[in-house]
Amino acid sequence: MTTSTSRITVRPMTDADDLATLDAGNPLGWMTAWWSTLTESMDLRWYVALLDGEPAGLGVVCPLPFAQGGYGVGILNVRPEHRRRGVGTALHAALAAVVRPELPGILYQHVEGDAAAEATARAWGFSVVGTHHESVLDLQAVDRTAYEAMAAAPGVALDAVDPAVDDRSWRNLYAFVRARFQDAPDAEGGGGDLPFDAFREMLAEPWQLAAAHDGGRLVGVTLVVARPGTAGAANTVITGVSPAARGRGIATALKAWHALHMAERGITHVYTQNMEGNEPILAANRRLGFVRAAGHVDVVCSFS
């Protein structure tokens, strides 16, 4: 789909170089870079906006019910020198045209306190549905003795998961992770439907996924991906514990054990984003020494 006005043209992105050029300076740009590795499995649709023939912005949308309420998810960035000229409006219209036939709306994020983004969201009639705390842990500064003490929960075995496990094991892991996405506070009202192929694609190295077992039964996982644009850094995708096993310190133990495991493999920093109000995981992060780095505001465009 290509759309044009007298000055603005929006077309599907065909040149990979556009991604680096158009996402430059975007505080959430690492997310766009990570999404670029999942294009096939997530059915992502990428668009470039041209202003008077010059690349001015990019948009990407996932037309799957991944966000809470069964919404799609999108990223939209316009280069600062081209803002307030209708480029973002044109890009959003292109993304909405992809999602509208199938889903109730799109969820976007912007950095907390970004006055321009807040004004745009209000002007477009978007609703604020939540805020995520982004925190970072410096693995080079952790107290290893203290971490080793935290990296245990009574009756629970902690270990890394090797990506070379058989397909049945992958399917079992996927079912557990998918369930944790769906019962997380972020997914209240539905959503969190991570495709199996995307789950497999994002996990290629043994240091990325750790699991907790109680009597051989899987009760918890934590998984990370490399954080694009930040050398030596990982970003947490999810830490989840089955409902019946909560309240036993398993999440803290998993994150502590995994942090030591990652540090041994050269990872220097771990980032995580957690929804405001999810006090159990925020408290675990504080105990582990995560430091608040930023806030991300979730806003939704509803089609109804």
Coordinates of C-alpha atoms in Angstrom, one line a residue:
M1 CA 0.0 0.0 0.0
T2 CA 1.3 3.4 -1.0
T3 CA -0.5 6.7 -0.2
S4 CA 0.4 10.2 -1.2
T5 CA -0.6 13.8 -0.5
S6 CA 0.9 16.8 -2.3
R7 CA 4.0 16.7 -0.1
I8 CA 3.9 13.3 1.8
T9 CA 4.3 9.8 0.4
V10 CA 4.0 6.7 2.6
R11 CA 5.2 3.4 1.1
P12 CA 6.3 0.0 2.3
M13 CA 9.9 0.0 3.5
T14 CA 12.1 -1.8 1.0
D15 CA 15.6 -0.5 1.9
A16 CA 17.1 -1.8 5.2
D17 CA 19.2 1.3 5.4
D18 CA 16.1 3.3 6.0
L19 CA 15.7 1.7 9.4
A20 CA 19.0 3.1 10.7
T21 CA 18.5 6.5 9.1
L22 CA 15.0 7.1 10.2
D23 CA 15.2 5.7 13.7
A24 CA 18.2 7.8 14.6
G25 CA 17.7 9.7 17.8
N26 CA 14.6 7.7 18.8
P27 CA 14.8 6.9 22.6
L28 CA 12.9 3.6 21.9
G29 CA 15.0 2.9 18.8
W30 CA 16.4 -0.3 20.3
M31 CA 12.9 -1.8 20.2
T32 CA 12.6 -1.0 16.5
A33 CA 16.0 -2.6 15.8
W34 CA 14.9 -5.7 17.8
W35 CA 11.6 -5.9 15.9
S36 CA 13.6 -5.9 12.6
T37 CA 14.9 -9.4 13.6
L38 CA 11.3 -10.8 13.9
T39 CA 9.7 -9.5 10.7
E40 CA 8.8 -12.9 9.3
S41 CA 7.4 -14.6 12.4
M42 CA 5.6 -11.5 13.7
D43 CA 4.1 -10.5 10.3
L44 CA 5.4 -7.0 10.8
R45 CA 4.5 -4.3 8.3
W46 CA 7.1 -1.6 7.7
Y47 CA 6.5 1.8 6.2
V48 CA 8.6 4.8 5.2
A49 CA 7.2 8.4 4.9
L50 CA 8.8 10.8 2.4
L51 CA 8.4 14.5 2.7
D52 CA 9.0 16.3 -0.6
G53 CA 10.9 13.1 -1.6
E54 CA 13.1 13.0 1.5
P55 CA 12.8 10.2 4.0
A56 CA 11.2 11.7 7.1
G57 CA 9.8 8.9 9.3
L58 CA 9.1 5.3 9.7
G59 CA 6.3 3.2 11.1
V60 CA 5.9 -0.5 11.9
V61 CA 2.9 -2.4 13.1
C62 CA 2.2 -6.0 14.1
P63 CA -1.3 -6.9 13.1
L64 CA -1.6 -9.7 15.8
P65 CA -3.5 -9.4 19.1
F66 CA -0.3 -9.1 21.1
A67 CA -1.2 -6.2 23.4
Q68 CA -3.7 -6.0 26.2
G69 CA -7.3 -6.0 25.0
G70 CA -6.3 -7.9 21.9
Y71 CA -4.7 -4.8 20.3
G72 CA -2.0 -4.7 17.8
V73 CA 1.3 -3.0 18.6
G74 CA 3.1 -0.3 16.6
I75 CA 6.2 1.9 16.6
L76 CA 6.2 5.3 14.9
N77 CA 9.1 7.7 14.6
V78 CA 9.5 11.0 12.7
R79 CA 12.8 12.7 12.5
P80 CA 12.8 15.8 14.6
E81 CA 13.4 18.3 11.8
H82 CA 10.3 16.9 10.0
R83 CA 7.8 16.9 12.8
R84 CA 4.6 19.0 12.9
R85 CA 4.2 18.7 9.1
G86 CA 1.7 15.8 9.0
V87 CA 4.3 13.0 8.5
G88 CA 3.3 11.2 11.7
T89 CA -0.4 11.5 10.9
A90 CA 0.2 10.0 7.5
L91 CA 2.2 7.1 8.9
H92 CA -0.3 6.4 11.6
A93 CA -3.1 6.2 9.0
A94 CA -1.1 3.6 7.0
L95 CA -0.6 1.5 10.2
A96 CA -4.2 1.8 11.1
A97 CA -5.3 0.7 7.7
V98 CA -3.4 -2.6 8.2
V99 CA -4.8 -3.3 11.7
R100 CA -8.4 -2.0 11.4
P101 CA -9.9 -4.9 9.5
E102 CA -8.8 -7.4 12.1
L103 CA -8.2 -5.8 15.6
P104 CA -9.8 -3.2 17.8
G105 CA -6.8 -0.8 17.8
I106 CA -3.1 -0.2 18.1
L107 CA -0.9 0.2 21.2
Y108 CA 2.1 2.6 20.9
Q109 CA 4.7 3.7 23.5
H110 CA 6.4 7.1 24.1
V111 CA 8.9 8.2 26.7
E112 CA 7.4 9.5 29.9
G113 CA 7.7 13.3 30.1
D114 CA 8.1 13.8 26.3
A115 CA 5.9 16.8 25.9
A116 CA 5.7 16.6 22.2
A117 CA 4.7 13.0 22.2
E118 CA 2.1 13.6 24.9
A119 CA 0.6 16.5 22.9
T120 CA 0.4 14.3 19.8
A121 CA -1.3 11.5 21.7
R122 CA -3.9 13.9 23.0
A123 CA -4.4 15.5 19.6
W124 CA -5.0 12.1 18.0
G125 CA -7.4 11.0 20.7
F126 CA -5.2 8.3 22.1
S127 CA -5.9 6.9 25.6
V128 CA -3.2 6.3 28.2
V129 CA -3.5 2.7 29.5
G130 CA -0.4 2.3 31.6
T131 CA 3.2 3.2 32.4
H132 CA 6.2 0.9 32.4
H133 CA 9.3 1.5 34.5
E134 CA 12.5 0.8 32.7
S135 CA 15.3 -0.2 35.0
V136 CA 18.9 -1.3 34.5
L137 CA 21.2 -3.5 36.5
D138 CA 25.0 -3.1 36.2
L139 CA 26.2 -6.7 36.4
Q140 CA 29.8 -5.5 36.9
A141 CA 28.9 -3.9 40.2
V142 CA 26.8 -6.6 41.8
D143 CA 27.8 -8.2 45.1
R144 CA 28.4 -11.8 44.0
T145 CA 28.2 -13.2 47.6
A146 CA 24.8 -11.4 48.2
Y147 CA 23.6 -12.6 44.8
E148 CA 24.5 -16.2 45.4
A149 CA 22.5 -16.0 48.6
M150 CA 19.5 -14.7 46.7
A151 CA 19.9 -17.2 43.9
A152 CA 18.0 -20.0 45.6
A153 CA 14.5 -20.8 46.6
P154 CA 13.6 -23.8 48.8
G155 CA 12.8 -27.0 46.9
V156 CA 13.5 -25.3 43.5
A157 CA 16.2 -26.2 40.9
L158 CA 17.5 -23.3 38.7
D159 CA 19.2 -23.9 35.4
A160 CA 19.8 -22.4 32.0
V161 CA 17.9 -23.8 29.0
D162 CA 19.9 -24.9 26.1
P163 CA 18.3 -24.0 22.7
A164 CA 19.3 -27.4 21.4
V165 CA 16.5 -29.1 23.4
D166 CA 14.0 -31.1 21.4
D167 CA 10.9 -29.7 19.8
R168 CA 8.6 -31.2 22.5
S169 CA 10.6 -29.4 25.2
W170 CA 10.4 -26.1 23.2
R171 CA 6.6 -26.5 22.9
N172 CA 6.3 -27.1 26.7
L173 CA 8.4 -24.0 27.4
Y174 CA 6.4 -22.0 24.9
A175 CA 3.1 -23.0 26.5
F176 CA 4.4 -21.9 29.9
V177 CA 5.8 -18.6 28.7
R178 CA 2.6 -17.9 26.7
A179 CA 0.5 -18.5 29.8
R180 CA 2.7 -16.1 31.8
F181 CA 2.2 -13.4 29.2
Q182 CA -1.5 -13.8 29.4
D183 CA -1.8 -13.7 33.1
A184 CA 0.7 -10.8 33.6
P185 CA -0.7 -7.4 34.7
D186 CA 0.3 -6.0 31.3
A187 CA -2.1 -8.4 29.5
E188 CA -5.2 -7.6 31.6
G189 CA -8.2 -7.8 29.3
G190 CA -6.5 -10.2 26.9
G191 CA -3.5 -10.1 24.6
G192 CA 0.1 -11.4 25.0
D193 CA -0.3 -13.9 22.1
L194 CA 3.3 -14.5 21.3
P195 CA 3.7 -16.6 18.2
F196 CA 5.7 -19.8 18.6
D197 CA 8.0 -19.0 15.7
A198 CA 8.9 -15.6 17.2
F199 CA 9.6 -17.3 20.6
R200 CA 12.0 -19.7 18.9
E201 CA 13.7 -17.0 16.9
M202 CA 14.4 -14.7 19.8
L203 CA 16.2 -17.5 21.8
A204 CA 19.4 -18.6 20.2
E205 CA 21.9 -18.7 23.0
P206 CA 22.0 -20.7 26.3
W207 CA 22.4 -17.5 28.4
Q208 CA 19.1 -16.1 27.3
L209 CA 16.7 -18.4 29.1
A210 CA 16.7 -19.7 32.7
A211 CA 14.0 -21.9 34.3
A212 CA 12.9 -23.0 37.7
H213 CA 11.6 -26.5 38.4
D214 CA 10.0 -27.9 41.5
G215 CA 10.1 -31.7 41.6
G216 CA 10.6 -31.7 37.8
R217 CA 7.7 -29.4 37.2
L218 CA 8.3 -26.1 35.4
V219 CA 7.3 -23.3 37.8
G220 CA 9.2 -20.2 36.5
V221 CA 11.1 -18.7 33.6
T222 CA 13.1 -15.6 32.9
L223 CA 14.3 -14.8 29.3
V224 CA 16.2 -12.0 27.7
V225 CA 17.3 -10.8 24.3
A226 CA 20.4 -8.9 23.2
R227 CA 19.6 -5.1 23.4
P228 CA 20.4 -3.6 20.0
G229 CA 22.5 -0.5 20.1
T230 CA 24.0 -1.2 23.6
A231 CA 27.1 -3.3 23.5
G232 CA 27.1 -6.1 26.1
A233 CA 23.5 -5.4 27.2
A234 CA 20.5 -7.7 27.4
N235 CA 16.8 -6.8 27.7
T236 CA 14.3 -8.8 29.7
V237 CA 11.4 -10.1 27.7
I238 CA 9.5 -11.6 30.7
T239 CA 10.0 -13.1 34.1
G240 CA 7.1 -15.3 35.1
V241 CA 6.1 -17.7 37.8
S242 CA 3.1 -20.0 37.7
P243 CA 0.3 -18.8 40.0
A244 CA 0.4 -21.7 42.4
A245 CA 4.2 -21.2 43.0
R246 CA 4.1 -17.4 43.6
G247 CA 5.1 -15.9 47.0
R248 CA 8.1 -18.3 47.4
G249 CA 10.8 -15.9 46.1
I250 CA 11.2 -17.8 42.9
A251 CA 11.2 -14.7 40.6
T252 CA 13.9 -13.1 42.7
A253 CA 16.0 -16.3 42.8
L254 CA 15.6 -16.8 39.1
K255 CA 16.7 -13.2 38.3
A256 CA 19.6 -13.4 40.6
W257 CA 20.8 -16.8 39.3
H258 CA 20.4 -15.6 35.7
A259 CA 22.3 -12.4 36.4
L260 CA 25.3 -14.3 37.6
H261 CA 25.0 -16.7 34.7
M262 CA 24.9 -13.8 32.2
A263 CA 27.8 -12.0 33.9
E264 CA 30.0 -15.1 33.5
R265 CA 29.2 -14.9 29.7
G266 CA 30.2 -11.3 29.3
I267 CA 26.9 -9.5 29.6
T268 CA 27.5 -6.3 31.5
H269 CA 24.0 -4.7 31.9
V270 CA 20.4 -6.0 32.0
Y271 CA 17.4 -3.8 31.2
T272 CA 13.9 -4.5 32.2
Q273 CA 10.5 -2.8 31.7
N274 CA 7.7 -3.5 34.2
M275 CA 4.2 -2.1 34.5
E276 CA 3.6 0.5 37.2
G277 CA 1.6 -1.2 39.9
N278 CA 3.2 -4.6 39.4
E279 CA 4.7 -4.4 42.9
P280 CA 6.0 -8.0 43.3
I281 CA 8.3 -7.7 40.3
L282 CA 9.2 -4.1 41.0
A283 CA 10.1 -5.1 44.6
A284 CA 12.2 -7.9 43.3
N285 CA 14.1 -5.5 41.0
R286 CA 14.8 -3.2 43.9
R287 CA 16.2 -6.1 46.0
L288 CA 18.4 -7.0 43.1
G289 CA 19.8 -3.5 42.7
F290 CA 18.0 -2.4 39.5
V291 CA 18.0 1.4 39.1
R292 CA 15.2 3.3 37.4
A293 CA 16.4 4.6 34.0
A294 CA 13.2 5.8 32.3
G295 CA 9.5 5.5 32.0
H296 CA 7.5 4.4 29.0
V297 CA 3.8 5.4 28.6
D298 CA 1.4 3.0 26.8
V299 CA -1.2 4.7 24.6
V300 CA -3.9 3.1 22.5
C301 CA -5.7 4.1 19.4
S302 CA -9.2 2.5 19.5
F303 CA -11.1 2.1 16.2
S304 CA -14.5 1.8 17.8

